[in-house]
């Protein structure tokens, strides 16, 4: 029977998800996408009231009203989609994966329904050094600093034949001493804080750190617990954040490549992404 399965598998066409379908793909993440043209003050007030993590905020100033969405605090609960009257939908694409913390915050002017944009994000010099040393090859050490394992389940999927992370020259390694990047999940618990610091110290320079999920970004749903210290950046420096609870494998891959500044891949496969635009706070 096993031989029948092997024969059948060899006859099947190879199916590998194309990179252009992966980059920026947020399907299944339940992350929100705001349709600013449909936003009104009433809808903004309603979705802000519905948000359990204060990821959404409404700011009324003398110059106007602004809606802010912090993807780093969003847990993808979907309440804003349900109460947004079409002004908030499930995101199909999300390009702010693997970006700096401030780039996770989007802001819209409710008077004209337009996003408030700021300068292009600067490229990190560490990523440049790693790229110069290794081309596109990258060794990742995954560190669980106290997660619920939801993020790990998605990270594990990166190595399956469907997402096939290794086709990009990216591998998971067992020791921080062999790593170029630490992929850190979970809110940092008090018990794990020292271990995270030691893991960072054991990783040779140049090195990159990516905080994964709402927990890694700022503590997520565990924020305020006596048992946690906070997000990953409360104990070690972070180069990029990947939002979501949990982020999908496609979002993880987008974030890892973005942090590595694998620009050639982005330009070739996601030209619409363009330069990363960050919102002014
Ligand atoms: S999906 Fe995110 S932004 Fe929307 S209500 Fe839930 S936590 Fe808030
Ligand atoms: S971000 Fe969500 S899935 Fe990931 S560790 Fe935190 S609670 Fe779990």
XYZ file of C-alpha atoms and ligand atoms in Angstrom:
297
model
C 0.000 0.000 0.000
C 2.826 2.377 0.798
C 4.239 1.808 -2.701
C 0.848 2.714 -4.222
C 0.912 5.973 -2.292
C 4.470 6.755 -3.413
C 3.563 5.953 -7.053
C 0.459 8.133 -6.852
C 2.432 10.963 -5.278
C 5.109 10.780 -7.996
C 2.418 10.979 -10.696
C 0.765 14.042 -9.141
C 1.762 17.431 -10.515
C 3.995 19.457 -8.200
C 1.998 22.129 -6.420
C 3.955 24.935 -4.830
C 2.239 28.157 -3.888
C 3.638 30.960 -6.104
C 5.541 33.669 -4.251
C 3.370 36.440 -5.691
C 0.357 34.814 -4.029
C 2.180 34.692 -0.692
C 3.656 38.158 -0.341
C 1.275 40.507 1.400
C -1.448 37.858 1.519
C -3.544 38.233 4.686
C -6.414 35.909 3.826
C -7.567 33.962 6.859
C -5.930 36.319 9.350
C -9.159 38.198 10.237
C -7.144 41.414 10.299
C -9.246 44.490 9.452
C -8.984 46.684 6.378
C -10.523 50.128 6.620
C -12.422 51.536 3.639
C -11.875 55.214 4.449
C -14.323 56.506 1.849
C -17.156 54.813 3.776
C -16.059 55.977 7.220
C -18.278 58.348 9.174
C -17.917 59.652 12.708
C -20.816 57.431 13.819
C -19.218 54.304 12.353
C -15.832 55.268 13.785
C -17.334 55.693 17.255
C -19.088 52.338 16.962
C -16.032 50.348 15.872
C -13.840 52.019 18.490
C -16.372 51.036 21.168
C -16.456 47.461 19.817
C -12.681 46.974 19.832
C -11.634 44.945 22.900
C -7.927 45.821 22.758
C -8.089 49.568 22.051
C -6.348 48.937 18.725
C -8.842 51.411 17.263
C -8.964 54.967 18.551
C -10.843 58.094 17.546
C -9.153 61.423 18.018
C -11.163 64.627 17.753
C -9.071 67.775 17.425
C -9.655 71.351 16.315
C -8.411 70.428 12.865
C -10.700 67.429 12.466
C -11.399 63.839 13.505
C -8.936 61.027 12.935
C -9.333 57.265 13.210
C -6.224 55.348 14.226
C -5.732 51.602 13.836
C -2.742 50.024 15.539
C -2.228 46.657 13.821
C 0.243 45.758 16.569
C -2.562 45.692 19.133
C -5.153 44.072 16.862
C -6.029 40.449 17.695
C -8.218 39.921 14.636
C -11.376 39.358 16.677
C -13.567 40.646 13.847
C -15.813 42.859 15.987
C -15.014 45.938 13.921
C -15.930 44.087 10.709
C -19.276 43.177 12.231
C -20.112 46.716 13.355
C -18.429 48.696 10.582
C -21.287 48.806 8.033
C -18.873 47.887 5.247
C -16.318 50.544 6.244
C -14.197 47.777 7.802
C -13.731 44.458 6.038
C -11.455 41.448 6.412
C -8.095 42.306 4.912
C -7.093 40.272 1.886
C -3.688 41.942 1.735
C -1.555 43.432 4.491
C 1.816 44.900 3.646
C 2.792 46.102 7.114
C 4.457 42.820 8.124
C 8.071 42.968 9.272
C 7.998 46.754 9.566
C 8.996 49.087 12.414
C 6.576 49.599 15.288
C 5.337 52.995 14.106
C 4.551 51.615 10.651
C 1.961 49.295 12.203
C -0.147 52.337 13.039
C -2.475 53.631 10.323
C -4.424 56.854 10.546
C -7.282 58.287 8.508
C -8.707 61.779 8.309
C -12.488 61.442 8.583
C -13.105 64.795 6.874
C -11.766 63.684 3.525
C -11.646 59.888 4.005
C -7.932 59.754 3.224
C -5.039 58.044 4.957
C -2.553 60.342 6.672
C 0.792 59.311 5.240
C 4.315 60.009 6.411
C 7.825 59.459 5.158
C 9.225 56.294 3.678
C 10.728 53.981 6.275
C 14.535 53.892 6.334
C 16.259 50.617 5.538
C 17.897 48.952 8.496
C 21.683 48.734 8.221
C 21.788 45.355 9.993
C 19.700 43.794 7.247
C 22.121 45.240 4.695
C 25.100 43.700 6.485
C 23.432 40.287 6.691
C 22.461 40.451 3.028
C 25.998 41.419 2.070
C 27.373 38.497 4.064
C 24.875 35.832 3.146
C 23.019 36.896 0.035
C 19.487 35.756 0.688
C 20.351 32.790 2.906
C 19.121 33.170 6.454
C 19.163 31.005 9.570
C 16.330 31.553 12.018
C 16.172 30.527 15.634
C 12.577 30.576 16.848
C 12.151 31.601 20.481
C 8.945 31.075 22.453
C 8.980 33.673 25.200
C 5.609 32.650 26.608
C 3.143 32.256 23.737
C -0.076 30.219 23.637
C 1.525 28.243 20.760
C -0.921 29.616 18.219
C 1.921 31.533 16.569
C 4.135 28.415 16.631
C 1.459 26.423 14.792
C 1.592 28.963 11.959
C 5.402 29.125 12.000
C 5.550 25.328 11.739
C 3.426 25.535 8.590
C 6.150 27.618 6.929
C 8.294 24.495 6.626
C 5.641 22.339 4.980
C 5.737 21.635 1.232
C 2.937 24.115 0.562
C 4.747 27.243 1.833
C 8.234 25.741 1.524
C 10.263 28.419 3.293
C 13.517 26.697 2.331
C 13.057 27.643 -1.323
C 14.101 31.179 -0.257
C 17.279 29.896 1.382
C 15.754 30.368 4.828
C 16.196 27.630 7.426
C 15.299 27.087 11.066
C 18.229 26.157 13.281
C 18.387 24.648 16.751
C 20.869 27.036 18.332
C 21.058 30.834 18.517
C 24.790 30.460 17.866
C 23.952 29.398 14.299
C 21.261 32.020 13.781
C 21.075 35.331 11.876
C 17.554 36.082 13.002
C 15.564 35.476 16.193
C 11.851 34.989 15.548
C 10.295 35.640 18.939
C 6.695 34.768 19.810
C 4.576 35.467 22.833
C 4.464 38.092 25.488
C 7.741 37.905 27.372
C 6.917 36.229 30.664
C 8.906 37.054 33.785
C 10.229 33.488 33.754
C 11.468 33.783 30.168
C 12.840 37.340 30.211
C 16.372 36.325 31.208
C 16.364 33.401 28.740
C 15.382 35.771 25.903
C 18.193 38.163 26.837
C 20.718 35.314 26.976
C 19.511 33.949 23.632
C 19.983 37.406 22.111
C 23.473 37.645 23.620
C 24.350 34.184 22.254
C 23.377 35.124 18.696
C 26.357 36.377 16.685
C 26.219 39.837 15.098
C 24.968 41.038 12.694
C 21.591 39.761 13.824
C 17.950 40.602 13.346
C 15.057 40.232 15.760
C 11.459 39.853 14.639
C 8.586 40.077 17.136
C 5.698 37.857 16.106
C 2.010 38.431 16.735
C 0.080 40.811 18.938
C 1.781 39.234 21.976
C 5.297 39.717 20.660
C 4.466 43.259 19.602
C 3.037 44.536 22.861
C 1.776 41.721 25.065
C -1.479 41.110 23.139
C -4.335 39.669 25.151
C -1.954 39.071 28.064
C -1.147 42.771 28.322
C -1.363 43.934 31.935
C -0.870 40.464 33.417
C 1.422 40.315 36.440
C 3.171 37.333 34.818
C 4.518 39.188 31.792
C 7.144 41.841 31.247
C 5.608 43.078 27.968
C 6.349 42.774 24.264
C 9.672 41.498 22.941
C 11.072 45.028 22.697
C 10.777 45.398 26.452
C 13.789 43.072 26.837
C 15.739 43.103 23.539
C 15.913 45.411 20.480
C 13.448 44.513 17.716
C 13.980 45.159 13.987
C 10.532 44.284 12.697
C 7.058 43.379 13.890
C 4.583 40.964 12.336
C 1.021 41.676 13.479
C -1.790 39.152 13.872
C -3.143 36.737 16.418
C -1.745 34.581 15.050
C -0.211 35.863 11.802
C -0.800 33.485 8.906
C 2.179 31.723 7.289
C 1.940 34.153 4.347
C 2.122 37.127 6.726
C 5.099 35.541 8.506
C 6.890 34.994 5.225
C 6.125 38.539 4.081
C 7.435 39.884 7.371
C 10.632 37.818 7.365
C 11.458 38.829 3.791
C 10.589 42.433 4.538
C 12.861 42.559 7.571
C 15.630 40.986 5.547
C 14.951 43.708 2.986
C 14.741 41.125 0.248
C 13.906 43.977 -2.053
C 14.504 42.087 -5.227
C 11.803 39.592 -4.318
C 9.382 42.361 -3.375
C 10.025 44.413 -6.497
C 9.708 41.404 -8.745
C 6.632 39.864 -7.184
C 4.763 42.621 -5.394
C 5.299 45.798 -7.429
C 2.082 47.293 -6.096
C 3.571 47.162 -2.606
C 5.986 49.973 -3.462
C 7.915 51.588 -0.674
C 6.590 51.052 2.812
C 4.569 54.067 3.868
C 4.210 54.780 7.554
C 1.460 56.765 9.184
C 2.089 59.801 11.298
C 0.890 59.429 14.864
S -10.310 43.033 14.636
Fe -8.656 44.218 15.650
S -9.204 46.377 15.345
Fe -11.056 45.137 14.943
S -12.165 45.089 16.882
Fe -10.873 43.242 16.852
S -8.957 43.855 17.838
Fe -10.048 45.750 17.358
S -0.372 36.509 19.255
Fe -2.246 35.287 19.565
S -1.698 33.259 18.707
Fe 0.244 34.367 19.030
S 0.929 33.765 21.092
Fe -0.323 35.636 21.343
S -2.408 34.901 21.788
Fe -1.253 33.176 20.926
